[in-house]
Short mmCIF file of C-alpha atoms in Angstrom, two decimals:
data_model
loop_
_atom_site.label_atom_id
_atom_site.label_comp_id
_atom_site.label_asym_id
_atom_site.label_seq_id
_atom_site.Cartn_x
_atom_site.Cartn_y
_atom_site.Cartn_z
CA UNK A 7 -9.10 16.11 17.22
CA UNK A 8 -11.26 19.20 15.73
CA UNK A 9 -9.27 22.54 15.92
CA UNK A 10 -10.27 26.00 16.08
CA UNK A 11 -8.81 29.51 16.43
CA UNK A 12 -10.29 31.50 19.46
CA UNK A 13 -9.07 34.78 20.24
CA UNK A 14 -7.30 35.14 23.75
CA UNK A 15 -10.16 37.33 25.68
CA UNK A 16 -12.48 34.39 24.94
CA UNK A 17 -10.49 31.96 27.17
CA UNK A 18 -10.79 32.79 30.66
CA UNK A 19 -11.30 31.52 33.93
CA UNK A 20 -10.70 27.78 32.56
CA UNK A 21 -13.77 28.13 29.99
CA UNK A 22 -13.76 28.39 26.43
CA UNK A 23 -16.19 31.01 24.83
CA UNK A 24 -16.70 29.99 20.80
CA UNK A 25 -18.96 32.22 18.89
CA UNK A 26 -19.68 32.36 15.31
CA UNK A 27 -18.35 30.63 12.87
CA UNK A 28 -16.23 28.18 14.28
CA UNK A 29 -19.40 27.51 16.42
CA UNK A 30 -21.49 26.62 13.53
CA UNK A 31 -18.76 24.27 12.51
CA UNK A 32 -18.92 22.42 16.07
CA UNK A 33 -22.58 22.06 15.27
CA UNK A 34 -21.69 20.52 11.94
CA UNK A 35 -18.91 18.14 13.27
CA UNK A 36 -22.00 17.18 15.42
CA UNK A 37 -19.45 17.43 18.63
CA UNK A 38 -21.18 16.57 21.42
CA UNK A 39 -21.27 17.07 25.21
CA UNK A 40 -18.37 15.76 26.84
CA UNK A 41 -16.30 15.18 23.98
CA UNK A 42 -13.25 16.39 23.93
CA UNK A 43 -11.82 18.92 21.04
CA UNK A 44 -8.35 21.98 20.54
CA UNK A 45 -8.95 25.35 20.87
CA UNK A 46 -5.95 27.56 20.32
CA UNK A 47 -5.15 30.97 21.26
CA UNK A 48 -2.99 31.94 17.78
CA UNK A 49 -0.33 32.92 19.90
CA UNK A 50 0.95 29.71 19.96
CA UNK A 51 -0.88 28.24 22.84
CA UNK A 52 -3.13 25.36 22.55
CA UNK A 53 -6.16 24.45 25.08
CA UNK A 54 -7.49 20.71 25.20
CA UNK A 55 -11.22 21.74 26.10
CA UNK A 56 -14.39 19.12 26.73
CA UNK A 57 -18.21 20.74 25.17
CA UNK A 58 -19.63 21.66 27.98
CA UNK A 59 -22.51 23.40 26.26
CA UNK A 60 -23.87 24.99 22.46
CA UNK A 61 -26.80 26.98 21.24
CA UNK A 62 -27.40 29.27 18.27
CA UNK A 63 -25.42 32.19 20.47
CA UNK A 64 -22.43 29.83 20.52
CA UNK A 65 -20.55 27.15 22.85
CA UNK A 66 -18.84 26.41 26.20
CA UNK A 67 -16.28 24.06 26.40
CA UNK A 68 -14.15 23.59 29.95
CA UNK A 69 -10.58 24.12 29.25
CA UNK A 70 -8.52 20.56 30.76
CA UNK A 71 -4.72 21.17 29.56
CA UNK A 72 -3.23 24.25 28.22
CA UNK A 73 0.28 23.21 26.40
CA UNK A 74 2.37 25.21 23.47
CA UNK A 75 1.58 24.54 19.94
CA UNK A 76 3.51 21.76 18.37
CA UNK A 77 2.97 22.79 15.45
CA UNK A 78 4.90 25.94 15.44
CA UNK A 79 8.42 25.79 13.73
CA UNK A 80 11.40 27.40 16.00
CA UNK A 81 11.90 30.29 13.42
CA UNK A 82 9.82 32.73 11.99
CA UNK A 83 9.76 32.33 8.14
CA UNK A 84 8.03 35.48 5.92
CA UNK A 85 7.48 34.22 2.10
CA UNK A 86 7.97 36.72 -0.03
CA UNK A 87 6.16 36.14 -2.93
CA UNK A 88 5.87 38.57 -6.64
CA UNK A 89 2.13 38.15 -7.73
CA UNK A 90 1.27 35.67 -10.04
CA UNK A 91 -1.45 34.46 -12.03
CA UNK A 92 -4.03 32.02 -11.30
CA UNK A 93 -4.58 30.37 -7.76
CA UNK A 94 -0.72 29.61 -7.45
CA UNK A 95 -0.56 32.18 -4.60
CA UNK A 96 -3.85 30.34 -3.15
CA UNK A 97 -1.48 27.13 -3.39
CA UNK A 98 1.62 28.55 -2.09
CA UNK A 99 -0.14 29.38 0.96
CA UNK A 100 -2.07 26.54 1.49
CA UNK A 101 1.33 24.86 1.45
CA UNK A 102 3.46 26.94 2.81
CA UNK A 103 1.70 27.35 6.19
CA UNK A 104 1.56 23.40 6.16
CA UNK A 105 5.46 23.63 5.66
CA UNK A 106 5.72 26.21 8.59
CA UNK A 107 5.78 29.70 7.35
CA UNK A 108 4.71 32.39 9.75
CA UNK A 109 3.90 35.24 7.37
CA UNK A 110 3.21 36.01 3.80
CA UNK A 111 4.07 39.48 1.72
CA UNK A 112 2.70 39.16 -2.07
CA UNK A 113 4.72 42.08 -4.14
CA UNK A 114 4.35 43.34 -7.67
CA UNK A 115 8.18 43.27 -9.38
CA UNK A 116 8.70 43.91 -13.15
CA UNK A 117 8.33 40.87 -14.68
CA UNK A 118 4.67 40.57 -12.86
CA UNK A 119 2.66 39.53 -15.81
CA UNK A 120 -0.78 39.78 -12.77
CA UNK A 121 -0.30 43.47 -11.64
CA UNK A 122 -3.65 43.54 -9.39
CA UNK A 123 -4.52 47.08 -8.57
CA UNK A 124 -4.77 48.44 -4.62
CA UNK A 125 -8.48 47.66 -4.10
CA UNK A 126 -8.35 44.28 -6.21
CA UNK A 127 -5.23 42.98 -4.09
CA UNK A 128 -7.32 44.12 -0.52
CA UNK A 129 -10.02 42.10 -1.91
CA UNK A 130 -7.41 39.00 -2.63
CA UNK A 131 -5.76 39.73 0.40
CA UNK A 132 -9.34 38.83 2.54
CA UNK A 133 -9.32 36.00 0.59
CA UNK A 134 -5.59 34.85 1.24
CA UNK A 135 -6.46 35.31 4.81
CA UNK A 136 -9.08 33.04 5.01
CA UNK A 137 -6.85 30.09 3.05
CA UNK A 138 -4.13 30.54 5.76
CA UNK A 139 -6.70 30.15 8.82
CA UNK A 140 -7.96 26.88 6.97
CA UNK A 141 -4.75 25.62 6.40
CA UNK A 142 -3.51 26.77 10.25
CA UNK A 143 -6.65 24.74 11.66
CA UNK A 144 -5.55 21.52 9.30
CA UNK A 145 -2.28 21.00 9.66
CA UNK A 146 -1.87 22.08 13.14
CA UNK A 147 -0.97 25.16 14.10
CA UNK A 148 -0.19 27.86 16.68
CA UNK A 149 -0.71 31.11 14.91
CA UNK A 150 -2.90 32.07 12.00
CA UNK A 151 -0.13 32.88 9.40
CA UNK A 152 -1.15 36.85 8.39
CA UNK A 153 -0.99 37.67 4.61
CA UNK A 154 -0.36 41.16 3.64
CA UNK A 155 0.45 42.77 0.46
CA UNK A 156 2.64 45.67 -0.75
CA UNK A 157 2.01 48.03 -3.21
CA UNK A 158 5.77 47.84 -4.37
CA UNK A 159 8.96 45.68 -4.70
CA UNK A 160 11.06 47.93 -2.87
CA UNK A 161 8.80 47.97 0.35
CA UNK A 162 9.27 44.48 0.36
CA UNK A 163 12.61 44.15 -0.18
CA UNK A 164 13.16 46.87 2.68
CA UNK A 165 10.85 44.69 5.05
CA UNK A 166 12.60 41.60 3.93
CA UNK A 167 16.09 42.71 4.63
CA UNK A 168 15.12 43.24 7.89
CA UNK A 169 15.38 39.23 8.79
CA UNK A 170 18.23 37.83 10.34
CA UNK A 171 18.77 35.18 7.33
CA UNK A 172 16.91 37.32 4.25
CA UNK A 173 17.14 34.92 1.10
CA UNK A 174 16.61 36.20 -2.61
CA UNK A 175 16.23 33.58 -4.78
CA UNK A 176 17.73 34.43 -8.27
CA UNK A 177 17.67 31.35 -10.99
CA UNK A 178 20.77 32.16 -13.03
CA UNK A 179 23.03 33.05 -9.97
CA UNK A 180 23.91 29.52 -9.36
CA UNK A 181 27.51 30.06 -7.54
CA UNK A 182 26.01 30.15 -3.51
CA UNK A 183 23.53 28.11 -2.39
CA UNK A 184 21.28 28.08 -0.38
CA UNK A 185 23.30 25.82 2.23
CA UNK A 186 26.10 28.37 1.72
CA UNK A 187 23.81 30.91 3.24
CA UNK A 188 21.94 28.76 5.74
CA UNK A 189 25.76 27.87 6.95
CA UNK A 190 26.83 31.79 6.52
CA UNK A 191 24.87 32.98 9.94
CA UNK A 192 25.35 30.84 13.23
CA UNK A 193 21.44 31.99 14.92
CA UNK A 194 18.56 33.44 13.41
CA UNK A 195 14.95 33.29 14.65
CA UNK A 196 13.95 35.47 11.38
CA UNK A 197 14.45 34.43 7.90
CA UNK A 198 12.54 36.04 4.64
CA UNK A 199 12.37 33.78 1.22
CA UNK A 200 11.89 35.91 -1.53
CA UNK A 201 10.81 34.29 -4.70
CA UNK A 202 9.70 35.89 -8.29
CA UNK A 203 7.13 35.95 -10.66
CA UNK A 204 6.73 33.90 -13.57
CA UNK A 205 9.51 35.25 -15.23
CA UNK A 206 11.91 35.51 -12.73
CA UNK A 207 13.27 38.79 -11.20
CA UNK A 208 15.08 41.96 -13.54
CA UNK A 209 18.59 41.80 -13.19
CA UNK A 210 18.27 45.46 -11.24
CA UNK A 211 15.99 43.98 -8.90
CA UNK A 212 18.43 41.64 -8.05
CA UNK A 213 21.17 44.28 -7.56
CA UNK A 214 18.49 46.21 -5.73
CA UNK A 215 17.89 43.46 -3.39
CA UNK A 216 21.46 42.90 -3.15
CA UNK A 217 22.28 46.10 -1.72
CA UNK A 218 19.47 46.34 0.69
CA UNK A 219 21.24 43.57 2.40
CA UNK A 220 19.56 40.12 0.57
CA UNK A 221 21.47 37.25 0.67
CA UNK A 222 20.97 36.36 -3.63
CA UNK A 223 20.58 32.46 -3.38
CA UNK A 224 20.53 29.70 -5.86
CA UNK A 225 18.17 27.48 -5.65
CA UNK A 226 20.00 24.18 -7.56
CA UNK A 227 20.01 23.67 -11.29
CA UNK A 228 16.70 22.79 -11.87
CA UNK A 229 13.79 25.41 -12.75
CA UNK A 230 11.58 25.87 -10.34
CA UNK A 231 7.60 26.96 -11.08
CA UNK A 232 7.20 30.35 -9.31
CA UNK A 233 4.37 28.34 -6.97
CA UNK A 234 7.22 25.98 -6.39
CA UNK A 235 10.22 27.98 -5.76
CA UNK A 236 9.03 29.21 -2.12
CA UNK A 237 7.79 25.36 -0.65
CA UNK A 238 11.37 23.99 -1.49
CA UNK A 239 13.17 26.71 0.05
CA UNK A 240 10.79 26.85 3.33
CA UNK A 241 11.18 22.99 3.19
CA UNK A 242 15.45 23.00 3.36
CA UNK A 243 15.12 25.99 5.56
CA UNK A 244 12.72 23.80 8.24
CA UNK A 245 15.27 20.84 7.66
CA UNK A 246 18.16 22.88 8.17
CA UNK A 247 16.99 24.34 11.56
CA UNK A 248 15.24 21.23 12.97
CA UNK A 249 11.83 21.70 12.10
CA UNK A 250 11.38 18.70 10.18
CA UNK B 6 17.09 27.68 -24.43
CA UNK B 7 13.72 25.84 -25.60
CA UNK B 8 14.51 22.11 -25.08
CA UNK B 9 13.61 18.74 -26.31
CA UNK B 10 13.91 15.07 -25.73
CA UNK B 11 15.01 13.00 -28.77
CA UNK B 12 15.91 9.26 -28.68
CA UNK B 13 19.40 9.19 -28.94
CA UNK B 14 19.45 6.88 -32.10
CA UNK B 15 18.49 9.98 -33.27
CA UNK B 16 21.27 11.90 -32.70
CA UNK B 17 24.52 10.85 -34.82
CA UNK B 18 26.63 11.94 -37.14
CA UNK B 19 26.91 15.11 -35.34
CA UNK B 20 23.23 16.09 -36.34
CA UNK B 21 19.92 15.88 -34.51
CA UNK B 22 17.01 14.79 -36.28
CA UNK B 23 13.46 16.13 -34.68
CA UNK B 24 10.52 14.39 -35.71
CA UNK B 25 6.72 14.32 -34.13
CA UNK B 26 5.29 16.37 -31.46
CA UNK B 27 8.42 18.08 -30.62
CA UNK B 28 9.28 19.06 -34.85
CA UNK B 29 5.62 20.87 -34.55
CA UNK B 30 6.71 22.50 -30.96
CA UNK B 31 9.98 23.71 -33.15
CA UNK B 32 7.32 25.38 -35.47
CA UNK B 33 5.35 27.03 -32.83
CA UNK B 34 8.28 28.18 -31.38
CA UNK B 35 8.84 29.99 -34.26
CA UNK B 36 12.89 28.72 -34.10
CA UNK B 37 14.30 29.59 -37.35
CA UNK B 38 17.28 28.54 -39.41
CA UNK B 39 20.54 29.10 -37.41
CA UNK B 40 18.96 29.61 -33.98
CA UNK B 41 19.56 27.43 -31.11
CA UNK B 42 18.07 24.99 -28.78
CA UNK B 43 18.86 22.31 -26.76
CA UNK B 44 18.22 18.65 -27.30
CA UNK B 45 18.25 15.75 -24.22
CA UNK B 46 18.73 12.40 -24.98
CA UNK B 47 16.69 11.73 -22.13
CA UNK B 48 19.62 9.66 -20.69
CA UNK B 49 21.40 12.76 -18.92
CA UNK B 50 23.30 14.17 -21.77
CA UNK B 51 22.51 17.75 -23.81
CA UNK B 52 23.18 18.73 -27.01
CA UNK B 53 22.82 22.11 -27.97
CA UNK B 54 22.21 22.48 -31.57
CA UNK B 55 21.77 24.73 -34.50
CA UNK B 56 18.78 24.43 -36.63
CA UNK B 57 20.00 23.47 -40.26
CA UNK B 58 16.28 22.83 -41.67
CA UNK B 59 12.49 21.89 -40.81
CA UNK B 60 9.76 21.27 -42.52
CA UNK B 61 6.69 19.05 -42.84
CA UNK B 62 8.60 15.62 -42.35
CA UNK B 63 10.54 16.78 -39.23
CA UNK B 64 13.93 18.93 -38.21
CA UNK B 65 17.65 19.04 -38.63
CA UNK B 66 20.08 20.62 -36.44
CA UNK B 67 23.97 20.66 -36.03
CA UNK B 68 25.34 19.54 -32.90
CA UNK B 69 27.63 22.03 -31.76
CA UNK B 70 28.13 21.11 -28.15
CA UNK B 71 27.84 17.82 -25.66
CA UNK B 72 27.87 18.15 -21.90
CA UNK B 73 25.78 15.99 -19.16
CA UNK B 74 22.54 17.82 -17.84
CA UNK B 75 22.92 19.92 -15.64
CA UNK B 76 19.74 19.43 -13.87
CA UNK B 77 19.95 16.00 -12.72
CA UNK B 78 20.76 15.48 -9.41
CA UNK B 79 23.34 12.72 -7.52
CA UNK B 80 20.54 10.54 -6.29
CA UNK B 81 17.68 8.53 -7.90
CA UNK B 82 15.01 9.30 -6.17
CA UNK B 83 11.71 7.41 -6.24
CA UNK B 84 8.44 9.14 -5.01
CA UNK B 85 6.03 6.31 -3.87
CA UNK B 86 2.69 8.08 -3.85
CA UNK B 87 -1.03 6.18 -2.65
CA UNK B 88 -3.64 6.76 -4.90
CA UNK B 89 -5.38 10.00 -4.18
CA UNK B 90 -8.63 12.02 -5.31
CA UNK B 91 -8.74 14.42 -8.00
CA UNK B 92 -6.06 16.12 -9.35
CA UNK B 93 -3.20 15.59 -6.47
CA UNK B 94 -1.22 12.95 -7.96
CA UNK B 95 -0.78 15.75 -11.78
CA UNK B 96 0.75 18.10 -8.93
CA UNK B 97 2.72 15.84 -7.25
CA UNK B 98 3.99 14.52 -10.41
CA UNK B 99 4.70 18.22 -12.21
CA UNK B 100 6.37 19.46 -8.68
CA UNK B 101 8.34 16.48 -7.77
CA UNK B 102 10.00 16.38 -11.44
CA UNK B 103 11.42 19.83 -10.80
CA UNK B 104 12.26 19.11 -7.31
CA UNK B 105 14.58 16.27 -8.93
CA UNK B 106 12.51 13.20 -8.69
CA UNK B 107 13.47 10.74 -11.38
CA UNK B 108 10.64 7.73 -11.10
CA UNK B 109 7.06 7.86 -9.49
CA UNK B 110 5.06 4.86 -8.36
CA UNK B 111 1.07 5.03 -7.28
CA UNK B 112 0.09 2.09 -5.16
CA UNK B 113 -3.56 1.52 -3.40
CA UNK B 114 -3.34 1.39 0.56
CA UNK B 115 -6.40 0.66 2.87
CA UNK B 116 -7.56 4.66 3.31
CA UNK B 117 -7.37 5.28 -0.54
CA UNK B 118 -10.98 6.81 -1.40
CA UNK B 119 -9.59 6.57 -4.95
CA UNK B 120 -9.39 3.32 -5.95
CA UNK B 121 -8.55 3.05 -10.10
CA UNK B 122 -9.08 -0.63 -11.18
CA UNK B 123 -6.60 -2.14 -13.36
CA UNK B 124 -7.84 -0.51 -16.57
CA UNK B 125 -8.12 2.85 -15.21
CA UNK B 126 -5.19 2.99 -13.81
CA UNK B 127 -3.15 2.60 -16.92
CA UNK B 128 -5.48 5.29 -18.76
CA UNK B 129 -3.90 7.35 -15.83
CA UNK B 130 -0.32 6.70 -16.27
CA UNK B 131 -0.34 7.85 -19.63
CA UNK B 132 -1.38 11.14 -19.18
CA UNK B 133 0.49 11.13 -15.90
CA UNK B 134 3.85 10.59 -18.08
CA UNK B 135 3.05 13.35 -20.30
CA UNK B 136 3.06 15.53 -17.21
CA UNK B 137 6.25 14.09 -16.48
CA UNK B 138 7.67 14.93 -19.78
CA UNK B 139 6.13 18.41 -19.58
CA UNK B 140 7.97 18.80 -16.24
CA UNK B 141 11.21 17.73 -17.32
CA UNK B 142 11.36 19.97 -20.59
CA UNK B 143 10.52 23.03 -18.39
CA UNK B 144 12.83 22.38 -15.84
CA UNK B 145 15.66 21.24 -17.67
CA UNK B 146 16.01 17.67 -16.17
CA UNK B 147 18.57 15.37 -18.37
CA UNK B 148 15.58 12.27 -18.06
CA UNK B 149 12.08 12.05 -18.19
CA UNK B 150 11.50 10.25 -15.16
CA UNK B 151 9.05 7.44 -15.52
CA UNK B 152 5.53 6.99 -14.03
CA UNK B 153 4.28 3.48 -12.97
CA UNK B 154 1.32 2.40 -10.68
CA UNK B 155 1.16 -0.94 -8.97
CA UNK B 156 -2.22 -3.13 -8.03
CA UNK B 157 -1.00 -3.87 -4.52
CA UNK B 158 0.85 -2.15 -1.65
CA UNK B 159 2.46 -4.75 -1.03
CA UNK B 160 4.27 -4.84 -4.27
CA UNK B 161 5.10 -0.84 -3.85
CA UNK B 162 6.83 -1.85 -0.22
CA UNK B 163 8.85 -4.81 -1.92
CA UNK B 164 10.16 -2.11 -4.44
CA UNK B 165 10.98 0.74 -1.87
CA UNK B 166 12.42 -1.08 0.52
CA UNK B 167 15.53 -1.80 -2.53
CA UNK B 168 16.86 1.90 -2.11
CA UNK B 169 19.95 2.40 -0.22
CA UNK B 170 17.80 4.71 1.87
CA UNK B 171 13.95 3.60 2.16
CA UNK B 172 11.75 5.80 3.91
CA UNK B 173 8.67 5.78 4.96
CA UNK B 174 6.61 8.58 6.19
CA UNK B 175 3.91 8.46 9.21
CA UNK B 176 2.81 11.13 10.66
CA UNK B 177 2.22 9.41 14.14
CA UNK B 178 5.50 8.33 14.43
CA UNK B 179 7.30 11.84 15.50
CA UNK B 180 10.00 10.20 17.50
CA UNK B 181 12.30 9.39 14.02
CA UNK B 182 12.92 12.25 12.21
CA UNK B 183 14.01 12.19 8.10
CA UNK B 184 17.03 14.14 9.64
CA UNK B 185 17.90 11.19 11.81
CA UNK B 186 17.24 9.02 8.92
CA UNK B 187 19.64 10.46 6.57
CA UNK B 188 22.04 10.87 8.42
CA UNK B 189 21.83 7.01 10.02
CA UNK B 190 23.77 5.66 6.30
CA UNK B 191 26.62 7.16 4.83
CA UNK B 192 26.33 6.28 1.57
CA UNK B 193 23.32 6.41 -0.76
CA UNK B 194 22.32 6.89 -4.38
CA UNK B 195 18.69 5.72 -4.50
CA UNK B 196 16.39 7.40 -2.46
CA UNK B 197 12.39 5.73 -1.80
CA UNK B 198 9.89 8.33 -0.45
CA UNK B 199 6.75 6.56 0.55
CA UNK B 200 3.52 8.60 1.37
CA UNK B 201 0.40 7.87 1.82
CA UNK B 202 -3.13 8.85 0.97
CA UNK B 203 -5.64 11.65 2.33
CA UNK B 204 -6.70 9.29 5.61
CA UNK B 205 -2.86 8.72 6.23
CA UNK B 206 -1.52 4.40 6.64
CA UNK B 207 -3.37 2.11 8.34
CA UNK B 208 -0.86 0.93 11.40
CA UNK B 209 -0.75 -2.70 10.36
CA UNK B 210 0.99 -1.19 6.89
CA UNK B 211 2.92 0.62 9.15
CA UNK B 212 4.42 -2.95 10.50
CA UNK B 213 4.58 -4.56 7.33
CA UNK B 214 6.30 -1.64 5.74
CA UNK B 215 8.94 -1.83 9.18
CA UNK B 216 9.27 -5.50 8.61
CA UNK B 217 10.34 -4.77 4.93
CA UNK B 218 12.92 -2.66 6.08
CA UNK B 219 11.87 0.23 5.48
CA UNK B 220 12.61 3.66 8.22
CA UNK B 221 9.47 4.71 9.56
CA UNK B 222 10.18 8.18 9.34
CA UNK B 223 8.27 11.71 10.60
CA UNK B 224 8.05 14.50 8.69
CA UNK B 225 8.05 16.87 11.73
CA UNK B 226 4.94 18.07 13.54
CA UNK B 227 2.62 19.60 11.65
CA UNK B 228 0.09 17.91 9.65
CA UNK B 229 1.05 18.03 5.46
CA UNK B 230 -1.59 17.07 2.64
CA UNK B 231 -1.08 14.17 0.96
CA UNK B 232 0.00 15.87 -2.02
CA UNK B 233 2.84 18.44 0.34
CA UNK B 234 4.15 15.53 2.23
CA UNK B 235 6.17 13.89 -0.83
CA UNK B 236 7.47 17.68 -1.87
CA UNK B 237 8.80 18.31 1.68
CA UNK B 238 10.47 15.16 2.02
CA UNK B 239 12.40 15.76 -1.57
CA UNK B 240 13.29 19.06 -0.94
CA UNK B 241 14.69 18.10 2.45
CA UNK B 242 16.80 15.01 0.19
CA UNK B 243 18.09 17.21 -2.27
CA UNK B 244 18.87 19.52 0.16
CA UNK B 245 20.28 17.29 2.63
CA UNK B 246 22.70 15.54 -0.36
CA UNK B 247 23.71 18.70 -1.87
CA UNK B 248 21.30 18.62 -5.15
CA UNK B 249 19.63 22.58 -4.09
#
């Protein structure tokens, strides 16, 4: 069924009010008049709604069954993820919302070999946004996953630790694993995965990281692309808690 | 450590000899007299070595150490992928090796758009084992895993359904879960991961696939891209069998 994100003060009184562009795009899926399509709230709410009604100013749809989001995983995962060249971030969070994240930081760190500057990474950022909303609407979700970006690696670091399960994913620190830590802490509804560049992390970073709180994680014996690193951890850490 | 794959007739004698593609990489490399790298024999064993001599003809190096890879994991796993457009099945391939997959096989199912004939389809595999080989150098497997592609999916069933643990992923079956699945044997060491194209299985593949003996398994509730779905379900094997 066709999915779209509607913000809460446009459901009311058991109509949907669609503007825009998601109205446009019930034009294009040529939806008609008593058929049925999902609205959702992006609070994790989802509306089963039948077309009641579309012009150029927009659509009507009657709301039938309000029910929570299936889609949306029983923690909140934040990627962390240390800019990088290319489209991989475009990929990681195509994917990663798929896979259930709930949030995404991007974070220069020293090894950055793409070191956008503030205005270039607001104008990515708008971008990013607009990746996560298309992937939300695909594969299902309850929220719109934001994407932010900091300026530095120890603002996201300090925002990371803040999780109650905040992994740091360091390649040559292959001694605890990431089942080790997903074992270590009996409940968490927050957990950060914090992934590097190209290059991997600084050794200081790491020891930064370390005493901020981070949980430094292997991630197996096999190296991981930087675009890669973040979809197998958010993949054991939905298996682990049942979100798979 | 770069690395390399030599045939391991070519390593005796406690020498390596590097010839081909991989003497030129040695060159580009710039790896000079007395410096090290590691050589795979592409059957899960590494050799680092000491270069003795290159030039036109090919390489030398002294073994000076023998241990198995480190980066292959305890189960062979087998990614069963349906064609799919563009570029997907390069990504799945290049992400899967790291992830720990050791053999891919691309079958046609009813939704395929793509549809390679015979002749194309072979012109595909080529380059789609280079990828593989690329994959495997970078992440530091112990084998190149190999890429095949079957005419029928009939044939691709009859193949999965030998692992010790065959599943099969549909996204509309939710009530079987891959947790549930790997945890139903206790004992396994081949692993089939069967996915299917952009438009999802047709249910009467469903059947036959069930009547085969394969596990009709979910992958959880959210909707994945053809070319997520096989990385979610290997990172949730490796990490379920200890391989992260």
């Amino acid at each position: 069924m066709p999915r779209f994100f509607v913000a809460a003060s446009n459901l009311f009184g058991g109509v949907a009010y669609i503007s825009g562009r998601d109205a446009e795009h019930i034009k294009v899926l040529r939806i008609r008049h008593g058929e049925l399509f999902t609205v959702c709230d992006g609070k994790g709410t989802d509306y089963v709604c039948r077309l009641k009604s579309a012009d150029a100013k927009g659509a009507e749809a009657e709301i039938l069954e309000t029910s929570p989001s299936r889609g949306e995983p029983s923690v909140f995962c934040t990627v962390f993820s240390a800019f990088s060249k290319g489209e991989k971030a475009e990929s990681i969070i195509q994917k990663a919302v798929e896979l259930g994240a709930s949030r995404f930081v991007f974070f220069p760190s020293e090894r950055c070999v793409s070191r956008p500057d503030e205005a270039s990474a607001a104008k990515k950022c708008v971008r990013w946004q607009k990746i996560s909303e298309e992937a939300a609407k695909q594969s299902g979700r309850g929220i719109i996953p934001d994407v932010m970006v900091v300026m530095s690696f120890e603002k996201a670091i300090q925002e990371a630790a803040k999780a109650d399960m905040p992994l740091f994913f360091y390649e040559a620190d292959t001694e605890y694993t990431i089942k080790q830590a997903l074992l270590s802490r009996s409940e968490y509804s927050t957990v950060s995965i914090v992934t590097g560049p190209e290059g991997g992390f600084e050794p200081d970073e790491v020891l930064s990281a370390k005493s901020k709180g981070m949980l430094i994680t292997s991630m197996g014996s096999r190296i991981l692309r930087c675009e890669t690193a973040p979809l197998c951890a958010l993949s054991a850490v939905m298996y682990h808690t049942d979100n798979l």
